[in-house]
mmCIF file of C-alpha atoms in Angstrom:
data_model
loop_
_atom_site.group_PDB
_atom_site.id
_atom_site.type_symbol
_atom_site.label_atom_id
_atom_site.label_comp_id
_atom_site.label_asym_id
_atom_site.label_seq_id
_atom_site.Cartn_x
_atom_site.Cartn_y
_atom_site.Cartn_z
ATOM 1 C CA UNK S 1 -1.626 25.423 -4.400
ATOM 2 C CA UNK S 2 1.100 25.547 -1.472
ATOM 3 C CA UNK S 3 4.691 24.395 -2.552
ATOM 4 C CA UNK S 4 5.601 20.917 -1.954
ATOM 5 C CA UNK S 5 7.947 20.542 1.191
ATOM 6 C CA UNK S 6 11.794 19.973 0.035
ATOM 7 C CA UNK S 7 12.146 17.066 1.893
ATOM 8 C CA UNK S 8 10.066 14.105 2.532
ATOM 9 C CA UNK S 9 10.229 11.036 4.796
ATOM 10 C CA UNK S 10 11.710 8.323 2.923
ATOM 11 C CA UNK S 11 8.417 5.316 3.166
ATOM 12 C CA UNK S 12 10.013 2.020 3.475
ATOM 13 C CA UNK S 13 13.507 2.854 5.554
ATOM 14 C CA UNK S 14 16.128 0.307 5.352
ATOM 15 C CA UNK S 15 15.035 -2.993 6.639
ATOM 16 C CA UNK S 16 16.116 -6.078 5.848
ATOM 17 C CA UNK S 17 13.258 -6.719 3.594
ATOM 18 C CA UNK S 18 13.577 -3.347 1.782
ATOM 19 C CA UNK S 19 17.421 -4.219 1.107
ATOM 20 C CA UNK S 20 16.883 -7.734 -0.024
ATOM 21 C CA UNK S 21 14.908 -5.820 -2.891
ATOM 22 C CA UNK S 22 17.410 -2.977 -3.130
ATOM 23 C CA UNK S 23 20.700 -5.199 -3.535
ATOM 24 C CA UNK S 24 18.792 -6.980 -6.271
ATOM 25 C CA UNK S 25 18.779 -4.353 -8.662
ATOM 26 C CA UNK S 26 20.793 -3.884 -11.315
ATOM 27 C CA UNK S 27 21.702 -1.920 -14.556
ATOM 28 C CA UNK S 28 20.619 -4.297 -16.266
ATOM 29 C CA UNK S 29 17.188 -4.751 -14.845
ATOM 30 C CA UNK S 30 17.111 -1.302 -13.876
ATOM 31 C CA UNK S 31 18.319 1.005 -16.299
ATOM 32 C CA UNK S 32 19.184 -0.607 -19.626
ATOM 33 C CA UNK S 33 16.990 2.473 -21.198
ATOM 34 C CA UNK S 34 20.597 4.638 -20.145
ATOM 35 C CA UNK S 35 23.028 1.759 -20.591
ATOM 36 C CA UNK S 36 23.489 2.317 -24.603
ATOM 37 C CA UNK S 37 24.065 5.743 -24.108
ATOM 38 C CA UNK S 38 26.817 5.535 -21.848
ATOM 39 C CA UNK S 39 30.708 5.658 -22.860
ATOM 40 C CA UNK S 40 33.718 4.268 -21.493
ATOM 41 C CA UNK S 41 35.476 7.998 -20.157
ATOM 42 C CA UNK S 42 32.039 9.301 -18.895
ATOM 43 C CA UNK S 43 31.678 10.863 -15.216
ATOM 44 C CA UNK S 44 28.407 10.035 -13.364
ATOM 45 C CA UNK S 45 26.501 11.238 -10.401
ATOM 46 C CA UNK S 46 24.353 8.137 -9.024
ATOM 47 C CA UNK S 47 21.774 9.933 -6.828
ATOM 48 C CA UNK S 48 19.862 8.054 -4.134
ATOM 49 C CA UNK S 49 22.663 5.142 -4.808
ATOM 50 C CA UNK S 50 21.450 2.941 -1.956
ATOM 51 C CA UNK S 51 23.592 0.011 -1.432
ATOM 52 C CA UNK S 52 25.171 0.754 -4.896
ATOM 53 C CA UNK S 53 24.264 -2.315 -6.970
ATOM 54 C CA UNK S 54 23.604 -0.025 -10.161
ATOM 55 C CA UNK S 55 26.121 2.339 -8.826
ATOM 56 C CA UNK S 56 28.819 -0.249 -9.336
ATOM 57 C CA UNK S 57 27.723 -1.557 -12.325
ATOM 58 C CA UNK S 58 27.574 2.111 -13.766
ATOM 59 C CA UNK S 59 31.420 1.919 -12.908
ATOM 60 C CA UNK S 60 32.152 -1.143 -14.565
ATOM 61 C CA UNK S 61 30.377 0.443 -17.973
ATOM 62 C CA UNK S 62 32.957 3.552 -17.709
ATOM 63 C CA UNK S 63 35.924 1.768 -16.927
ATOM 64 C CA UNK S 64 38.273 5.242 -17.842
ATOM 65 C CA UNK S 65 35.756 7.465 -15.896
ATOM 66 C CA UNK S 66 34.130 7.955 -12.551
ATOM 67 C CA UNK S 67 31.310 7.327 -10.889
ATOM 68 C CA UNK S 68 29.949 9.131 -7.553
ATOM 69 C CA UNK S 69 27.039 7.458 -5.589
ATOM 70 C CA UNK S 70 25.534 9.984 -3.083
ATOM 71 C CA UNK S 71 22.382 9.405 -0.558
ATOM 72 C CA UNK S 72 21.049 11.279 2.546
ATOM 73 C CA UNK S 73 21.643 7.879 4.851
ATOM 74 C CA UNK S 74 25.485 7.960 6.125
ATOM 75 C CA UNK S 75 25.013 4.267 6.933
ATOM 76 C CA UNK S 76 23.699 3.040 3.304
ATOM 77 C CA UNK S 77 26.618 4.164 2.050
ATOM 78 C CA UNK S 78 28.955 2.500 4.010
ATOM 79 C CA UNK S 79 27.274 -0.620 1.900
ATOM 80 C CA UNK S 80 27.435 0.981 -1.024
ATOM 81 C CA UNK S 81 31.041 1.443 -0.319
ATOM 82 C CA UNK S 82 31.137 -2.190 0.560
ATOM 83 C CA UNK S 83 29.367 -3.777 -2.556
ATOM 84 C CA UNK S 84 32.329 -1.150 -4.874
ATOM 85 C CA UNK S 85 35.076 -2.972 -3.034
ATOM 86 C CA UNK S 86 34.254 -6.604 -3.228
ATOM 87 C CA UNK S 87 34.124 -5.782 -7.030
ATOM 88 C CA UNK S 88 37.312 -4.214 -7.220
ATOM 89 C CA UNK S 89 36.319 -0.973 -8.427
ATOM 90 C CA UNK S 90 38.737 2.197 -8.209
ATOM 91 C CA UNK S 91 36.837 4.792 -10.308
ATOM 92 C CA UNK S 92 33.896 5.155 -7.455
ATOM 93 C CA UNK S 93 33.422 6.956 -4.504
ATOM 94 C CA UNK S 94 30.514 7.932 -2.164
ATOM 95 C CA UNK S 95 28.759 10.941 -0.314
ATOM 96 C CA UNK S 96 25.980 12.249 1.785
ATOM 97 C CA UNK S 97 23.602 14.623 -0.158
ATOM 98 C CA UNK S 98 20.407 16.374 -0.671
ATOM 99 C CA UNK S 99 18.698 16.225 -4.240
ATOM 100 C CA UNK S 100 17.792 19.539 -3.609
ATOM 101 C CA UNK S 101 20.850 21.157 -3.063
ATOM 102 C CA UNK S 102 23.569 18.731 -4.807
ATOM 103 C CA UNK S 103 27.340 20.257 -3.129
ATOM 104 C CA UNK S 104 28.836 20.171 -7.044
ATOM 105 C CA UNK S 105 29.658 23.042 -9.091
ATOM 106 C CA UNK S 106 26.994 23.753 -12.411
ATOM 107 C CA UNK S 107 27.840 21.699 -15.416
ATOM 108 C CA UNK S 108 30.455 19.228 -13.209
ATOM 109 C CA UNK S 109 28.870 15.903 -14.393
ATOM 110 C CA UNK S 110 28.158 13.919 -18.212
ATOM 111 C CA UNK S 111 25.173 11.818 -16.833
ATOM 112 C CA UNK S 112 23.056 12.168 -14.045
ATOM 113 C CA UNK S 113 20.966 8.928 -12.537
ATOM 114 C CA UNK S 114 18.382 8.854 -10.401
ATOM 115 C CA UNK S 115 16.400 5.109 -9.562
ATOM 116 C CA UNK S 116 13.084 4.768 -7.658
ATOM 117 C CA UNK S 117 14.371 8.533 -6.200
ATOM 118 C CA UNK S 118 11.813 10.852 -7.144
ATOM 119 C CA UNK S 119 8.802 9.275 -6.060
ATOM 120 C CA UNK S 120 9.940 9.881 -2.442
ATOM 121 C CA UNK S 121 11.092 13.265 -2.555
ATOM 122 C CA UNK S 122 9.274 16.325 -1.313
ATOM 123 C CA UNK S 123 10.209 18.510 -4.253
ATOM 124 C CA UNK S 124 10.887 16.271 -8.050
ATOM 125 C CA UNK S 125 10.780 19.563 -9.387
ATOM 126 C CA UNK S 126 13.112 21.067 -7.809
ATOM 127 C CA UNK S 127 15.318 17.769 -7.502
ATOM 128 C CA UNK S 128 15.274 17.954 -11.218
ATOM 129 C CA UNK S 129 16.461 21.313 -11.445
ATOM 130 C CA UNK S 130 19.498 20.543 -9.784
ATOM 131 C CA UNK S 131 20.205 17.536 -11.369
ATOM 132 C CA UNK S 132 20.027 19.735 -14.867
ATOM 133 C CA UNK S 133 22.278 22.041 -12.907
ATOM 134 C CA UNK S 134 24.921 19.925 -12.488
ATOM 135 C CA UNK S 135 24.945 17.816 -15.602
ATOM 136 C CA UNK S 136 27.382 19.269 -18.519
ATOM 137 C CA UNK S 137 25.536 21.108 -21.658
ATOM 138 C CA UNK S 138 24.881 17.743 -23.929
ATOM 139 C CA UNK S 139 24.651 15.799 -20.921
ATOM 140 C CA UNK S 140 22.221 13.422 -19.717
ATOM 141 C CA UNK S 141 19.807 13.401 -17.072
ATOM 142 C CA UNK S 142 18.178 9.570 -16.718
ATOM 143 C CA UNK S 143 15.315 8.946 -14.074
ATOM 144 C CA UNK S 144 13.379 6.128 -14.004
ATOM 145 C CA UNK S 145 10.038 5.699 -11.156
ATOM 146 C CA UNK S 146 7.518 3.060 -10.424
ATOM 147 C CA UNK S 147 3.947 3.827 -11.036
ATOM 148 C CA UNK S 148 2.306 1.855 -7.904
ATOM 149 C CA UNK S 149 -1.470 2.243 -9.318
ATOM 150 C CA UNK S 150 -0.333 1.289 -12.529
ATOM 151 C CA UNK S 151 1.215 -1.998 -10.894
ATOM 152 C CA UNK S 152 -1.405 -4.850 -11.899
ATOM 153 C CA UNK S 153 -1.245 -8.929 -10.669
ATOM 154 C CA UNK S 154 -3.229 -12.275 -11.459
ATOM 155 C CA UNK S 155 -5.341 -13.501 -10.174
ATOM 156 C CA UNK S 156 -7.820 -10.929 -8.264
ATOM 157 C CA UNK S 157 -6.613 -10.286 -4.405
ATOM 158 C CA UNK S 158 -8.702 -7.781 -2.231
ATOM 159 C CA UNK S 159 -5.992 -8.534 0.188
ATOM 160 C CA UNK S 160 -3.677 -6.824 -2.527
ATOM 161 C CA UNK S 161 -5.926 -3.915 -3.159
ATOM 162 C CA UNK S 162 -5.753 -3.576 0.094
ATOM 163 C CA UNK S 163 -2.453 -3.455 -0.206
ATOM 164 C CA UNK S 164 -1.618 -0.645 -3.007
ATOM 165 C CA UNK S 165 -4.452 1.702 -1.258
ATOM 166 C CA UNK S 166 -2.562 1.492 2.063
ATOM 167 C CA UNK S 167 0.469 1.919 0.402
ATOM 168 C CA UNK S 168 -0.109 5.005 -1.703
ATOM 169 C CA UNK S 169 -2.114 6.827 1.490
ATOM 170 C CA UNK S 170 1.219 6.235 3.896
ATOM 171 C CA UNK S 171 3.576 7.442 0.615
ATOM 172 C CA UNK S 172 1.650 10.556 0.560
ATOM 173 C CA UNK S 173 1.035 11.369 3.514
ATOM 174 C CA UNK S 174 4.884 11.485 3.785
ATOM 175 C CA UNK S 175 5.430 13.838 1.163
ATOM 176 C CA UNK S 176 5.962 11.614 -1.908
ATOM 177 C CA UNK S 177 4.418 10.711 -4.902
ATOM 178 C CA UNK S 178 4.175 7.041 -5.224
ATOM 179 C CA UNK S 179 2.713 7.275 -8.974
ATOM 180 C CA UNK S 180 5.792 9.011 -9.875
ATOM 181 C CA UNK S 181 6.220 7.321 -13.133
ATOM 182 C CA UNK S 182 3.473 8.634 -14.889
ATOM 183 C CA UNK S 183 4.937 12.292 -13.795
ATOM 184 C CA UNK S 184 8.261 12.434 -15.098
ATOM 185 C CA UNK S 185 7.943 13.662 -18.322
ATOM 186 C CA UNK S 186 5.603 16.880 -16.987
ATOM 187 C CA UNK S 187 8.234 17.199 -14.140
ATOM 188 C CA UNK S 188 11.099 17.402 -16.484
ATOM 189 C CA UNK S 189 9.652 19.701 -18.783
ATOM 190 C CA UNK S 190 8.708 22.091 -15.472
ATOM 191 C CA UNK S 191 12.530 21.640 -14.306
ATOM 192 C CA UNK S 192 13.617 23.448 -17.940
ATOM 193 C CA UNK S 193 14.174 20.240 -19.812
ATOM 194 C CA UNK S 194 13.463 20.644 -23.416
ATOM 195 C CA UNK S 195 14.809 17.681 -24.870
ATOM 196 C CA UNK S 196 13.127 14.852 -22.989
ATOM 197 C CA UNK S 197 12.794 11.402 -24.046
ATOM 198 C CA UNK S 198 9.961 9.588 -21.986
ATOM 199 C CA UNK S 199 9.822 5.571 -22.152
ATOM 200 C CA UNK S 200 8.546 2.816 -19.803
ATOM 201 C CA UNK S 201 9.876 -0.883 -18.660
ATOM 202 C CA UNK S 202 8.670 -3.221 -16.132
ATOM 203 C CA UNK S 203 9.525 -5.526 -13.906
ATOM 204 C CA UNK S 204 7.809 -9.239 -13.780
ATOM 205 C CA UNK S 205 7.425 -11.509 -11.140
ATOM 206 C CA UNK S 206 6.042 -14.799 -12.719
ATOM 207 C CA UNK S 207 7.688 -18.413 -11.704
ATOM 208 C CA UNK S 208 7.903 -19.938 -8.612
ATOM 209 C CA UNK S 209 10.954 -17.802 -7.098
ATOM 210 C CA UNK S 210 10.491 -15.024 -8.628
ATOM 211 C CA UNK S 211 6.698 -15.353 -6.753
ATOM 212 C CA UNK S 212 8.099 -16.346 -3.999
ATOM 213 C CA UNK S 213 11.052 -13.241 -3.559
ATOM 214 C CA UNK S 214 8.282 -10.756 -4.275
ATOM 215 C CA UNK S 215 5.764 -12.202 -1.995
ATOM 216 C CA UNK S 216 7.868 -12.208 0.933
ATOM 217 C CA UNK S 217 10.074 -9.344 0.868
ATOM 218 C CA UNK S 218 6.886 -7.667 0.347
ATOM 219 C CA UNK S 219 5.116 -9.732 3.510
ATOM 220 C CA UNK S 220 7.967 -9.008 5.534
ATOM 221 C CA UNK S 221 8.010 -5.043 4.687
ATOM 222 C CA UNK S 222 4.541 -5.210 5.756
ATOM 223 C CA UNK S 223 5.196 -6.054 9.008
ATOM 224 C CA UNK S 224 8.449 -5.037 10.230
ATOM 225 C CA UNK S 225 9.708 -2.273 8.241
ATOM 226 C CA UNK S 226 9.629 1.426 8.914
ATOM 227 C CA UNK S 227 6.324 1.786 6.152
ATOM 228 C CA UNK S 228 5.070 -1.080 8.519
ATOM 229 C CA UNK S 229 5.891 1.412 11.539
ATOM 230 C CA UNK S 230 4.596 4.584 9.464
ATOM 231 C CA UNK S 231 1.115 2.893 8.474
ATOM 232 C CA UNK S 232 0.226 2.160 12.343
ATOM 233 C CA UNK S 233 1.693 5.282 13.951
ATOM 234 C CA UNK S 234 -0.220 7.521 11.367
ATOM 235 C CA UNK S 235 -3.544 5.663 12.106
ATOM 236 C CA UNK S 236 -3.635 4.313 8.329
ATOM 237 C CA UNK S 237 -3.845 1.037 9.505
ATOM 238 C CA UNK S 238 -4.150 -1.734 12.592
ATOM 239 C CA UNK S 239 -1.731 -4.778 13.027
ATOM 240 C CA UNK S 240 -4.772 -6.839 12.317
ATOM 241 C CA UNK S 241 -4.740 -5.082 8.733
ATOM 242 C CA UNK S 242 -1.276 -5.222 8.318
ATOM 243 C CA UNK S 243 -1.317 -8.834 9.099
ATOM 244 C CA UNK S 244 -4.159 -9.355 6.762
ATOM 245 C CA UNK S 245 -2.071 -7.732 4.308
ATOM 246 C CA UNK S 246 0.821 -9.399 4.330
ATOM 247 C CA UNK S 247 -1.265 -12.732 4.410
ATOM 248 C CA UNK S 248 -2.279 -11.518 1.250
ATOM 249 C CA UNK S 249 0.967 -11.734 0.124
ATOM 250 C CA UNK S 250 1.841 -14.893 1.028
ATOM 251 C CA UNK S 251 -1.037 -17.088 -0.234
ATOM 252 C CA UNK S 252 -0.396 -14.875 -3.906
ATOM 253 C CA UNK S 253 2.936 -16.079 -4.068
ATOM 254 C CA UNK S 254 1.813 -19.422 -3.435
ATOM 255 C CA UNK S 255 -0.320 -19.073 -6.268
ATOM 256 C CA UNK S 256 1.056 -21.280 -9.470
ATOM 257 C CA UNK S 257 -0.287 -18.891 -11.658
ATOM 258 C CA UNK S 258 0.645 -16.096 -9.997
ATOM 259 C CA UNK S 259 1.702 -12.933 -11.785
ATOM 260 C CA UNK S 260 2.790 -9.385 -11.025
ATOM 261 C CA UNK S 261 3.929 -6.457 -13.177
ATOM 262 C CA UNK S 262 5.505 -3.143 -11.794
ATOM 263 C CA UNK S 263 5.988 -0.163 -14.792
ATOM 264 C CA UNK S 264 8.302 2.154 -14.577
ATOM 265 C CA UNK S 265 8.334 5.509 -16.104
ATOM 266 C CA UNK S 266 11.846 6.485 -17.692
ATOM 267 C CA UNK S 267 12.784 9.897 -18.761
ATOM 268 C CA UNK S 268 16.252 10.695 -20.568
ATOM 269 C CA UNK S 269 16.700 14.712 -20.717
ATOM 270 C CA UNK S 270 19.586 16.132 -22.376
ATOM 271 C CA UNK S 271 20.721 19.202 -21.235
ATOM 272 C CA UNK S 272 20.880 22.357 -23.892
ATOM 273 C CA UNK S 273 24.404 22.442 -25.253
#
């Protein structure tokens, strides 16, 4: 088997419609499997921070330590940076970096995060390594990854199975994994983890806005977004599919009994004291 590349192109870019999804997230809906585990002095490494919605609220939940979101996009951060400010947070700051070679010395770091990260990186094994590189002895390492075939919606949509095989063809064929969540736990224990603590939650998109946010950020990244722009130029799929796609979309979220779960994988891996 050839190694996997170290980097990989990141699927949905940072469109409007992928942001409107991003800025949603929180700790609390995001990674409450971490949250009791975390203490007020504690000093975290948020990698793939994005905007910084968790980041910040990672901040808030260590109010005597420090928090440090990093990405590879220069320009997310200056969002990130953005989102820290308007909530009056001192104990943050931001940076450009690669998973694969994090610019911190070994054991700098008491936690570790990584969100919706690994499934677009060329290397999780590697990524993981480093992250149990830099994380203190008795430290934590906390991942958490959708599982996009493990995804599952109400009522029946061939427009929406269109949808997920499309989806996990133009993932892979940019060097991720798009059924991370299922992989942590055997990528953690590859990366030298021995203490690794594997749970799942999910997210669920039920009554009428809920149905309606998920519909049509998910219409709109069909269409307009750089996945939209990496299905057609790698020949995975027309504009008359992607239209049919996104149509898809639509008349589910119009549905009243429209439902939609997305599981996440979650790992916790302590580091060997």
């Amino acid at each position: 088997m050839p190694e996997p590349r170290e980097t990989a192109v990141y699927t949905h870019g940072h469109h409007e419609s992928v942001l409107r999804s991003h800025t949603w997230r929180t700790a609390a809906n995001s990674a409450a499997y971490l949250v009791p585990s975390l203490h007020p002095r504690m000093k975290i490494l948020d990698v793939g921070c994005g905007p910084g919605t968790i980041t910040a609220d990672l901040a808030a939940l260590v109010p005597e330590g420090h928090v440090t979101g990093v990405d590879r996009e220069p320009e997310i951060l200056e969002r990130a940076g953005a989102t820290a400010a308007g909530r009056g947070l001192a104990n943050v700051d931001f940076a450009v970096a690669d998973v694969h070679a994090l610019d911190y010395p070994d054991d700098t770091f008491c936690v570790v995060h990584a969100h919706q990260v690994l499934q677009h990186v060329g290397n999780p094994v590697r990524a993981l390594s480093e992250m149990r590189r830099v994380v203190k002895p008795g430290g934590l390492v906390a991942v958490r990854d959708a599982d996009y075939e493990a995804m599952t919606w109400f009522p029946a949509s061939e427009g929406l199975d269109d949808w997920l095989d499309l989806y996990r063809r133009v993932a892979r064929a940019n060097g991720g994994e798009p059924d991370a969540g299922r992989r942590l736990k055997a990528w953690a224990l590859r990366a030298g983890f021995t203490d690794v603590t594997a749970t799942s939650g999910t997210w669920t998109f039920a009554t009428r806005e809920e149905r309606a946010w998920w519909s049509g950020l998910w219409a709109d990244r069909t269409l307009a977004s750089a996945y939209a722009d990496r299905a057609r130029l790698g020949g995975h799929a027309s504009e008359e599919r992607l239209r049919a796609v996104a149509d898809a979309w639509r008349q589910w979220g119009e549905r009243e009994d429209g439902w939609f779960s997305v599981l996440h994988g979650e790992i916790l891996c302590r580091k060997d004291a």
